[in-house]
Coordinates of C-alpha atoms in Angstrom, one line a residue:
Chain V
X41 CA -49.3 -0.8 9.4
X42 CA -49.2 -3.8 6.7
X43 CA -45.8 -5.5 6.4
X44 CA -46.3 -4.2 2.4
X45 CA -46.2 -1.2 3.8
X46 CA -43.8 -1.3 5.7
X47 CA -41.6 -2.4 2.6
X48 CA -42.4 0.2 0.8
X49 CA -41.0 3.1 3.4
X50 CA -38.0 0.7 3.7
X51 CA -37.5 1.0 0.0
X52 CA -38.3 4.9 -0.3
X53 CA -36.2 5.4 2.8
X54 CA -32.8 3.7 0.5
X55 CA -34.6 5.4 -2.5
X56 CA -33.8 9.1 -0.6
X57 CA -30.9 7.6 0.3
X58 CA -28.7 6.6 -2.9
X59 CA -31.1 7.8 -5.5
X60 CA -28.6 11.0 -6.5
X61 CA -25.5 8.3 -6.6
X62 CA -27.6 5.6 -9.0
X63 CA -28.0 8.6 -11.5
X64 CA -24.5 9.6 -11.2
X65 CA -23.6 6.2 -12.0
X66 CA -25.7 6.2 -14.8
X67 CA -24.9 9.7 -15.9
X68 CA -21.2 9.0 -15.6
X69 CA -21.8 5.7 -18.4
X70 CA -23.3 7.7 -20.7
X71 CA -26.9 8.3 -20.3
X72 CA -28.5 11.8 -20.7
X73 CA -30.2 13.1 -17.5
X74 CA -33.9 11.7 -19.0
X75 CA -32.8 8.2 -19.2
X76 CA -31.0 8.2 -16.2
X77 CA -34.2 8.9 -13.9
X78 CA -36.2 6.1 -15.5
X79 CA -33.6 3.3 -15.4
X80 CA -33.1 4.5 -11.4
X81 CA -36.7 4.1 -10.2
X82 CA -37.2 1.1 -12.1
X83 CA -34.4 -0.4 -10.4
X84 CA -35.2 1.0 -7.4
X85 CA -38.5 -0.5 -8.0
X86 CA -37.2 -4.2 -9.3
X87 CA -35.6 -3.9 -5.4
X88 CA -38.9 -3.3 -4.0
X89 CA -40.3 -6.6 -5.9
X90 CA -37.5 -9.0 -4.0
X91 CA -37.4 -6.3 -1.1
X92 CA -37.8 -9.7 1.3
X93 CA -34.6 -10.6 -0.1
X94 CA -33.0 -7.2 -0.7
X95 CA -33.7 -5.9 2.9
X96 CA -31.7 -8.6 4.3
X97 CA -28.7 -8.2 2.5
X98 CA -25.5 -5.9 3.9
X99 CA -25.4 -3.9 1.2
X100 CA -28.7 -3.5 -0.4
X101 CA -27.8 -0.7 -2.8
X102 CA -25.8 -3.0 -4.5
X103 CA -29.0 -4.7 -5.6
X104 CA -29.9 -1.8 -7.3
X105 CA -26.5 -0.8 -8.6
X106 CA -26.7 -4.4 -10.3
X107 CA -30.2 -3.6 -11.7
X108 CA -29.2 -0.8 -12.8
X109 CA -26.2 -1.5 -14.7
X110 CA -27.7 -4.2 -16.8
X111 CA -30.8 -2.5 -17.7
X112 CA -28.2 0.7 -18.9
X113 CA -25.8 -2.2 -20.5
X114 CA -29.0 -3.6 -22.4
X115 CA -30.5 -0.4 -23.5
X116 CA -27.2 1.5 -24.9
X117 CA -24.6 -2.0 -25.6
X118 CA -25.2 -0.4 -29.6
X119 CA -23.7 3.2 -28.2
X120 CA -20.5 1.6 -26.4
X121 CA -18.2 0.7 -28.8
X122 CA -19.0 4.6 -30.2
X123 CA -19.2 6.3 -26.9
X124 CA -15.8 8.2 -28.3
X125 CA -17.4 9.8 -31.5
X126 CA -20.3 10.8 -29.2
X127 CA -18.0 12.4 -26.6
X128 CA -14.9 13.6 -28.7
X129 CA -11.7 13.5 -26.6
X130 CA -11.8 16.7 -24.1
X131 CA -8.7 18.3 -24.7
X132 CA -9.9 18.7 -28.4
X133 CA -13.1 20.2 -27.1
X134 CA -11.8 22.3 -24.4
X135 CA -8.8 23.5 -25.3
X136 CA -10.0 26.9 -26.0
X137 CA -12.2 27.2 -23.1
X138 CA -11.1 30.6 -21.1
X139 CA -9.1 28.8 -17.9
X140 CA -10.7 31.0 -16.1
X141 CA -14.1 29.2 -16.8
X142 CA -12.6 26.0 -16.0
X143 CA -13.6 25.4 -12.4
X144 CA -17.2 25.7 -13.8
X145 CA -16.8 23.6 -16.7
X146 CA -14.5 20.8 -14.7
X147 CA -18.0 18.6 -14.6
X148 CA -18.0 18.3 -17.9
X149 CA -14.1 17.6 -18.5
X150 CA -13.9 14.8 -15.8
X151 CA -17.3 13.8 -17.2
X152 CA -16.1 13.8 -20.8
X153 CA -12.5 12.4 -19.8
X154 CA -14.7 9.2 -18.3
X155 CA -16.6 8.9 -21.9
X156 CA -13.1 7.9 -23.5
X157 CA -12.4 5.0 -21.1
X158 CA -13.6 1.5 -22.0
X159 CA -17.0 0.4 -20.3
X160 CA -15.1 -1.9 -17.7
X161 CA -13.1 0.8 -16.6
X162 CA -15.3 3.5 -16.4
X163 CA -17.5 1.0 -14.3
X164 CA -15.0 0.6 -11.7
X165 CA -13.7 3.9 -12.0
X166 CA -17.3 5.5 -11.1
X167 CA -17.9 3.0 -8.8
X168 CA -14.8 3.1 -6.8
X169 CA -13.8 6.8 -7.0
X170 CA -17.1 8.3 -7.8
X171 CA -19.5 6.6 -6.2
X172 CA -17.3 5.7 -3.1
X173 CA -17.8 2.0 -3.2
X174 CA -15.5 -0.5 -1.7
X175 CA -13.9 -3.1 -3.7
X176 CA -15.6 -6.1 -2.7
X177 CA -19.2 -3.9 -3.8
X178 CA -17.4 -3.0 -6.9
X179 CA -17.1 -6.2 -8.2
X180 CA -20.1 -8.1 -6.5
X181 CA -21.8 -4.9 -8.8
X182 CA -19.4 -6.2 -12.0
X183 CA -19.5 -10.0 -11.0
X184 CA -15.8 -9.9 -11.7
X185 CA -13.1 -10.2 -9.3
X186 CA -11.6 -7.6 -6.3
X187 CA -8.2 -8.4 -8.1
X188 CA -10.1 -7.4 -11.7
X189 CA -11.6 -4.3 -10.2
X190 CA -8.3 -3.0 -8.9
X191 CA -6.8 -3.5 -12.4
X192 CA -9.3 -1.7 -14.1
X193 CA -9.7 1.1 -11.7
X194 CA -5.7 1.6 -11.5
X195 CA -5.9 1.8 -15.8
X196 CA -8.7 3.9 -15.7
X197 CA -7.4 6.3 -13.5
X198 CA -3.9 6.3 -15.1
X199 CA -6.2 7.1 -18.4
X200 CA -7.6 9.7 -16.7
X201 CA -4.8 11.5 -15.5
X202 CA -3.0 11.4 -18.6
X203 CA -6.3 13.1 -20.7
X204 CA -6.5 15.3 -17.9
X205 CA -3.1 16.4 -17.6
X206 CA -3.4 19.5 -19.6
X207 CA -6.3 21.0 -16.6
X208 CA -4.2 20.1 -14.0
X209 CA -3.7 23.7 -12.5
X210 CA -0.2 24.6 -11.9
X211 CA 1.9 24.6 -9.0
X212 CA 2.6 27.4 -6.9
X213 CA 0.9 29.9 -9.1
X214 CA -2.0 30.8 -11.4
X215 CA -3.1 28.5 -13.9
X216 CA -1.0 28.8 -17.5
Chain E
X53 CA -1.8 7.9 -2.4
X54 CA -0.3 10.7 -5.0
X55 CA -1.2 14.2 -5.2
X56 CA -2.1 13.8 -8.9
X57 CA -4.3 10.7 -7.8
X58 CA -5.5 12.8 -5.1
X59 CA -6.6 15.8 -7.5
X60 CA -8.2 13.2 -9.7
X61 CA -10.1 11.4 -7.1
X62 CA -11.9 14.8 -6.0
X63 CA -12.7 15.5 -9.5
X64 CA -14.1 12.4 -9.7
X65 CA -16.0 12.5 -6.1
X66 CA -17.8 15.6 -8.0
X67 CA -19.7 13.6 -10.4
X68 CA -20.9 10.7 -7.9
X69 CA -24.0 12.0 -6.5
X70 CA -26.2 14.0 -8.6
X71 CA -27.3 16.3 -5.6
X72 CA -30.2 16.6 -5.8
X73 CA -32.0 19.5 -3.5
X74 CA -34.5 19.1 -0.8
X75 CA -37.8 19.8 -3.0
X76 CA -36.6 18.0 -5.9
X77 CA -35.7 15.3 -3.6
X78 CA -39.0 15.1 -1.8
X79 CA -40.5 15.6 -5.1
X80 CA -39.2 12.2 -6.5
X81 CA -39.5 10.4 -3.2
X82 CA -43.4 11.0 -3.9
X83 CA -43.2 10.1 -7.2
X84 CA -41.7 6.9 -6.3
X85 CA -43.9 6.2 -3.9
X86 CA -46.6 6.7 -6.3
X87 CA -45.3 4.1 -8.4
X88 CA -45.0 1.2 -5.8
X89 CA -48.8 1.9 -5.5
X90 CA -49.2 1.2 -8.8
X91 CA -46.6 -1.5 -8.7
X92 CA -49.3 -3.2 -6.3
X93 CA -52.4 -2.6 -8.3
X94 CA -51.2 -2.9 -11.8
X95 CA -49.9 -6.7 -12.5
X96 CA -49.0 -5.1 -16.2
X97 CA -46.4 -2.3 -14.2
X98 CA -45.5 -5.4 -12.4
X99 CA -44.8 -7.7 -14.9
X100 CA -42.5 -5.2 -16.3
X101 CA -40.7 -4.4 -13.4
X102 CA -40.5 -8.4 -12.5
X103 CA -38.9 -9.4 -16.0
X104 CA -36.6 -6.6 -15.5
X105 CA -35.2 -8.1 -12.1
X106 CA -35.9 -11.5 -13.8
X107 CA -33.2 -10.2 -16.6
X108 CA -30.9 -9.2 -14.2
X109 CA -30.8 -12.2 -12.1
X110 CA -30.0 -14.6 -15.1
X111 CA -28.0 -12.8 -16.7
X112 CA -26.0 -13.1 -13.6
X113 CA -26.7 -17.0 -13.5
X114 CA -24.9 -16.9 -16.8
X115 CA -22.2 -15.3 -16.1
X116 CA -21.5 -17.4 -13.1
X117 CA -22.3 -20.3 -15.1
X118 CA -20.5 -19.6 -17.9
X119 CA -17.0 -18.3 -16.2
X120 CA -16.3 -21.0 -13.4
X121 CA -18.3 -24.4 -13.9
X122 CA -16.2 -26.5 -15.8
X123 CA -13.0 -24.8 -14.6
X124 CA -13.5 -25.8 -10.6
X125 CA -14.9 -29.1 -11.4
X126 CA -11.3 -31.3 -11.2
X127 CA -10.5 -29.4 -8.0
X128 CA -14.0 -30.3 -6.5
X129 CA -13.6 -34.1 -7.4
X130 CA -10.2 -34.3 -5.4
X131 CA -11.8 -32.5 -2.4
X132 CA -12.5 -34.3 0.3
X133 CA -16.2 -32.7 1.3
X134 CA -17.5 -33.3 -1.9
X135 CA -17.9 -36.6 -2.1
X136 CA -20.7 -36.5 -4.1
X137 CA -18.5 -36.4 -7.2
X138 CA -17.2 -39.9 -6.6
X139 CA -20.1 -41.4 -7.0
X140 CA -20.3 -40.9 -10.6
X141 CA -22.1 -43.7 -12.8
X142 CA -19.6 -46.5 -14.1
X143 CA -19.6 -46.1 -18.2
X144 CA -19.5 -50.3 -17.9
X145 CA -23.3 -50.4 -16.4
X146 CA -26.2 -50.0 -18.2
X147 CA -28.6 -46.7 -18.7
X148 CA -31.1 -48.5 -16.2
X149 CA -28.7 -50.0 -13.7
X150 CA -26.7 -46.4 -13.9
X151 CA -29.7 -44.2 -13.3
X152 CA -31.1 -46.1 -10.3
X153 CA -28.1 -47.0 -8.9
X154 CA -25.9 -43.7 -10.0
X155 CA -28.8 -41.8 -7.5
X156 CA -28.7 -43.8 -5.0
X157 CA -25.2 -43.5 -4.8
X158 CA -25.1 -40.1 -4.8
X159 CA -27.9 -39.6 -2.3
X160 CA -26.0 -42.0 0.3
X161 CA -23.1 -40.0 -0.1
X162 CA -24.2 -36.7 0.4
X163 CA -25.2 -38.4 3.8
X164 CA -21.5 -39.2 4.5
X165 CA -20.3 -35.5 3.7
X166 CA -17.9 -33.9 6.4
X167 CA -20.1 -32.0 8.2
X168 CA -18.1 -29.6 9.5
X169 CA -17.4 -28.4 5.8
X170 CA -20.3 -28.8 5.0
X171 CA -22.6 -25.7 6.5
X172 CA -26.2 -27.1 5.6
X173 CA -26.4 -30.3 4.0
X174 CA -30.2 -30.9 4.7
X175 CA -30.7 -28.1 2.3
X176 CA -28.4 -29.5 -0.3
X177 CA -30.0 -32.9 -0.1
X178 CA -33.6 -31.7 -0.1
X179 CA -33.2 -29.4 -2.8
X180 CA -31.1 -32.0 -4.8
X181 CA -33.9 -34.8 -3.9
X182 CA -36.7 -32.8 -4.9
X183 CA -34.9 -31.3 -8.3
X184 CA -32.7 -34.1 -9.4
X185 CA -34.8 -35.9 -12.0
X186 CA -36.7 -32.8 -12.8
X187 CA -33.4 -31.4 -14.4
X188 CA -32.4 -34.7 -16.2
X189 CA -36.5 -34.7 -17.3
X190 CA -35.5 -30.9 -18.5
X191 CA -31.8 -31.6 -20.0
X192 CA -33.6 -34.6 -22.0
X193 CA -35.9 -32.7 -23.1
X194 CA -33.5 -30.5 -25.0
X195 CA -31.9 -33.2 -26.5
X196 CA -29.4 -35.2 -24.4
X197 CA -29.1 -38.4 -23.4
X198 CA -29.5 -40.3 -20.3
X199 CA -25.8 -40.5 -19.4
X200 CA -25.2 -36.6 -20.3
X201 CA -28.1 -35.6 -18.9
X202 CA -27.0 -37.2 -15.6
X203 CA -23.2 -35.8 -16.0
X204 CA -24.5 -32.3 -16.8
X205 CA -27.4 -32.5 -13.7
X206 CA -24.9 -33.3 -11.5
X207 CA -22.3 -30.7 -12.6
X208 CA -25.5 -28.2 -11.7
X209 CA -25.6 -29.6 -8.1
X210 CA -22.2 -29.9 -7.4
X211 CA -22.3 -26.0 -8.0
X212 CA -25.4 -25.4 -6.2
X213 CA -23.3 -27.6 -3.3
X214 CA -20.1 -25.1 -3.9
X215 CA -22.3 -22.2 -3.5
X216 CA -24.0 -23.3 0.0
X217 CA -20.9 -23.8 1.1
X218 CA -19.4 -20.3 0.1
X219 CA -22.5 -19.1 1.4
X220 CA -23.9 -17.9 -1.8
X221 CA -26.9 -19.7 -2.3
X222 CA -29.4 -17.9 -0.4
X223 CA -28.6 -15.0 -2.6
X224 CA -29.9 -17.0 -5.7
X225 CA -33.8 -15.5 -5.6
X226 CA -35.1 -18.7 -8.3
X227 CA -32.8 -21.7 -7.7
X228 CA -34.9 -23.9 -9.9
X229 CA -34.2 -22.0 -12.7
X230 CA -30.6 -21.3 -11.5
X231 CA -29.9 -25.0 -11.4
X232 CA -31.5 -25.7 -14.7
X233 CA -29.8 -23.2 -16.4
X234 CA -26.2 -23.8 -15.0
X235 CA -26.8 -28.1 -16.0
X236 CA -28.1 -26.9 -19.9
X237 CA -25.0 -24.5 -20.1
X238 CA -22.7 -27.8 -18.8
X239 CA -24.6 -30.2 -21.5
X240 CA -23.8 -27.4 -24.0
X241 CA -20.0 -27.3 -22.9
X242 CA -18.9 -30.1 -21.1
X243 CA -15.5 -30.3 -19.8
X244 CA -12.6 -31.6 -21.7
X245 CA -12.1 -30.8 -25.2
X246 CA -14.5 -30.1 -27.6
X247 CA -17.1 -32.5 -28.8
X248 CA -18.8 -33.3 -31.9
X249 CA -21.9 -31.7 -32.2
X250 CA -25.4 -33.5 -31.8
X251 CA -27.2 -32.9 -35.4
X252 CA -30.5 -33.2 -35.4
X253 CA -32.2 -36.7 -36.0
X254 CA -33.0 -36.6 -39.8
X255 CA -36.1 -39.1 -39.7
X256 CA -37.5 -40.5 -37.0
X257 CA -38.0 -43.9 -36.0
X258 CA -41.0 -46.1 -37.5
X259 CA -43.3 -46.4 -34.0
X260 CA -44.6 -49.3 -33.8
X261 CA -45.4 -49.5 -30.0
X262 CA -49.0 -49.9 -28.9
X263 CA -50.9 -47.6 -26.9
X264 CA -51.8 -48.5 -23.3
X265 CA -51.1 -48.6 -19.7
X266 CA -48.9 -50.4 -19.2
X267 CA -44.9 -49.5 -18.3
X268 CA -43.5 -50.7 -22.4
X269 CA -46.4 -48.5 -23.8
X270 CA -45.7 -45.6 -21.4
X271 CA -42.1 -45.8 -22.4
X272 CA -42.1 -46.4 -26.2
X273 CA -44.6 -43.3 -26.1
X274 CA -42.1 -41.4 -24.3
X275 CA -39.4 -42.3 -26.4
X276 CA -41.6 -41.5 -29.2
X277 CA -41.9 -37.7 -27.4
X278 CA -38.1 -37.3 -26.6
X279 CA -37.5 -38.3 -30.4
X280 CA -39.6 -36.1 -31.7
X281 CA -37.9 -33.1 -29.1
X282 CA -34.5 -34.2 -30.5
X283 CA -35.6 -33.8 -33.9
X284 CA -35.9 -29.8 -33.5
X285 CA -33.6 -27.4 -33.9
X286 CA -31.5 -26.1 -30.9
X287 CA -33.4 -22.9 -29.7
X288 CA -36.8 -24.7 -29.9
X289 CA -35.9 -27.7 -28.0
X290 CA -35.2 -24.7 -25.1
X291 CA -37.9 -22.9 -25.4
X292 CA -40.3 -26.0 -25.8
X293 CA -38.4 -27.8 -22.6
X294 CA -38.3 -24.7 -20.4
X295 CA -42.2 -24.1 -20.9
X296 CA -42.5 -28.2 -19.8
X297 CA -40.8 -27.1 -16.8
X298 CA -43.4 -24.2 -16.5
X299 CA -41.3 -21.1 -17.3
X300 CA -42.3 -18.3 -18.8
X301 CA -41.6 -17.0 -22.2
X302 CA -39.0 -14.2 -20.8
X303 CA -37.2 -16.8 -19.2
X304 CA -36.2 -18.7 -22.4
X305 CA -35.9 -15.3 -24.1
X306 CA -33.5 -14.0 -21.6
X307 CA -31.3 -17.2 -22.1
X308 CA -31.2 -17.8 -25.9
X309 CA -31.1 -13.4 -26.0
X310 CA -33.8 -13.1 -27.9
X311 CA -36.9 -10.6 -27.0
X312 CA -39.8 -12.4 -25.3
X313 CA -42.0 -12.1 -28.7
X314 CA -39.5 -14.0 -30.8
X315 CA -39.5 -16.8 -28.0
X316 CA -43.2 -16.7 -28.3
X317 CA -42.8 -17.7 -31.9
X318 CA -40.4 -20.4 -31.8
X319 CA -42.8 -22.2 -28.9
X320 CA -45.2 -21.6 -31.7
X321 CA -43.3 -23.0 -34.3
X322 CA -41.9 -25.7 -32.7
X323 CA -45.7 -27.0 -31.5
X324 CA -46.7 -27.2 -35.5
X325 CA -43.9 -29.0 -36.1
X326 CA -44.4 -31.6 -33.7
X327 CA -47.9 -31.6 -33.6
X328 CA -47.9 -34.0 -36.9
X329 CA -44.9 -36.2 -35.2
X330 CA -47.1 -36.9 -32.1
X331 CA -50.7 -36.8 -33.8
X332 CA -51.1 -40.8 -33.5
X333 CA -50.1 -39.8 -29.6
X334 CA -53.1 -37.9 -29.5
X335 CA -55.8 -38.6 -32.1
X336 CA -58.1 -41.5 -31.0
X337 CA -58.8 -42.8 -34.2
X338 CA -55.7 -43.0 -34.9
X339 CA -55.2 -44.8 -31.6
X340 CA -58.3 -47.0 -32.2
X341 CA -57.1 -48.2 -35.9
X342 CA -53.7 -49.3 -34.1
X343 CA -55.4 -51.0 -31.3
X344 CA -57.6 -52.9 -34.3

């Protein structure tokens, strides 16, 4: 087997591997599932083209991640500063959803709830609590600072909790 | 960790994989693998995908560039490893005598740096031996002086230097480009407070050199050339020096932020304007009605 080959079952083997995460990133910042797909397998691709590098580094996802977030940043930058008209503010939304249907719809809350923070936030945010990443891979991804990715993730998810408050099931009991 | 941020962080843990089943899984897997045959056999797919890394990769450069170069450069020059930042060029000699001597300087003194904090200074002084002029040729190109060139140039290394010492630099895939961006964004903002902007040389100088061999001709005609550079607008002096230095289109276009068509166009409207400025560079009966 050619070494070209073996780079590309290296590359398909992290492809299997964080493919479903990359679209959640993207998902999560506001792409529809069509747009999602494409910007993941071209990133996963652009890894493929440096895969001498990218193989040898500890994290090699975050190669993609990185990719990935600047070719969503470049082709939806226009849609950020709007990303609240697009997704109106979920209690407004789902207030009359029957609470019985809410474990089905929680996707789409927590999804929509995410749509309302600012794009730093919701970076670290998905990345950190979504996604699972450690600091230090949340901001290489960012190129900002551990320290900065703390402070947006702590705002983020004190935004969060305060759009999400009125889901919150209650305690010791049925939901309201 | 509270129960609320608890609750939250579970929600959340729901929308970070897309979960994909088995077959649709395998199905994309295929797909993908299907691509990175094409990626081989199409240089067009290719192409695409490398500008898109490219993109990536210097936008990064920018970032870095833009956010910590001028802020880290006092606390370098009081550092004891980094002696190349002593060596500065006196303001008192002159262009010549600071250029040859300036280098040499420098060069000697990356020799003396404290090895032990400095991981791999072969690789500093070989790339900075190799690149050095060829990012003054570049920042010159675009408009600067000698003496700026040389500050902003060295601003570049002493960065590439920081970064071999963090352990960085390996992670930089196109270092040439890296270091020639890094010196253009410290010639556009150097330290210290604002400057007054370089306009534009109205007219250019009457040329009255001969054309020859010899070491006067060669540099009245490159005078002539770096004149006739300065005289252009901002954004054409970049695109016009970067593809001197061999870079493609998408790397000037990903710098100024413009699409790769648009940088295509300025190349090609900076070569008719300077085409009449350096016809008598170029025409020999021009050249033979001078040497009359």
């Amino acid at each position: 087997m050619s070494l070209e080959e073996d780079y590309d079952d290296e590359a398909a083997d992290l492809y299997r591997k964080w493919l479903g995460r990359v679209q959640g990133f993207l998902i999560n910042m506001g792409c529809d599932q069509g747009l999602a797909e494409e910007i993941a397998d071209d990133a996963f691709l652009g890894a493929r083209r440096r895969w001498g590098h990218v193989r040898t580094l500890e994290a090699p996802e975050g190669y993609v991640f990185k990719i990935a977030r600047n070719e969503r940043s470049k082709r939806q930058k226009p849609h950020d500063s709007r990303a609240k008209d697009l997704h109106p503010d979920p209690p407004a939304v789902l207030r009359d959803v029957d609470h019985g249907a809410l474990g089905v719809a929680d996707r789409a809350i927590v999804r929509r709830a995410l749509q309302q923070l600012p794009v730093r936030q919701r970076e670290a945010v998905t990345l950190r609590d979504a996604i699972g990443l450690s600091e230090a891979g949340t901001a290489e991804i960012m190129e900002v600072s551990v320290g900065a990715v703390k402070r947006y993730t702590f705002e983020g998810r004190q935004s969060l909790r305060l759009q999400l408050a009125e889901f919150r099931p209650r305690r010791g009991g049925k939901d309201q | 960790m509270t129960e609320d941020e608890e609750l939250l962080i579970s929600s959340l843990r729901m929308l970070g994989d897309t979960a994909l089943g088995d077959a649709e899984l395998d199905r994309r897997v295929n797909k993908f693998k299907g691509a990175l045959r094409r990626l081989r056999d199409d240089p067009v797919e290719a192409a695409r995908i490398d500008a898109l890394v490219t993109d990536a990769e210097l936008l990064e450069m920018k970032r870095a560039s833009d956010s910590d170069k001028v802020q880290d450069w006092p606390r370098q020059a009081s550092g004891g490893g980094m002696m190349i930042s002593h060596a500065w060029p006196s303001a008192r000699q002159g262009p010549a005598q600071t250029a040859a001597a300036g280098h040499a300087t420098r060069v000697a003194a990356l020799s003396l740096a404290d090895v032990s904090t400095a991981p791999d200074v072969s690789e500093f002084r070989d790339f900075y031996l190799s690149d050095y002029q060829g990012v003054v040729r570049f920042l010159m190109r675009t408009g600067a002086s000698l003496g700026a060139a040389e500050d902003a140039a060295q601003e570049a290394f002493t960065e590439a230097w920081r970064r071999i010492r963090q352990g960085t630099w390996a992670d930089i895939i196109n270092q040439k480009t890296w270091v020639r961006m890094v010196a253009l964004n410290a010639y556009r903002h150097p330290p210290g407070p604002p400057q007054v902007p370089a306009w534009p040389v109205p007219n250019l100088p009457d040329y009255e050199g001969q054309h020859g061999d010899s070491h006067d001709d060669l540099t009245s005609q490159t005078s002539l050339v770096l004149d006739a550079l300065r005289s252009l607008p901002y954004d054409l002096q970049v695109v016009v020096a970067l593809r001197m230095e061999g870079f493609p289109a998408s790397v000037s276009a990903t710098y100024l932020g413009i699409t790769e068509q648009k940088a295509r166009n300025l190349l090609k409207r900076a070569r008719k304007i300077l085409a009449p400025q350096l016809e008598e560079l170029t025409t020999p009966e021009r050249r033979r009605d001078r040497d009359r």
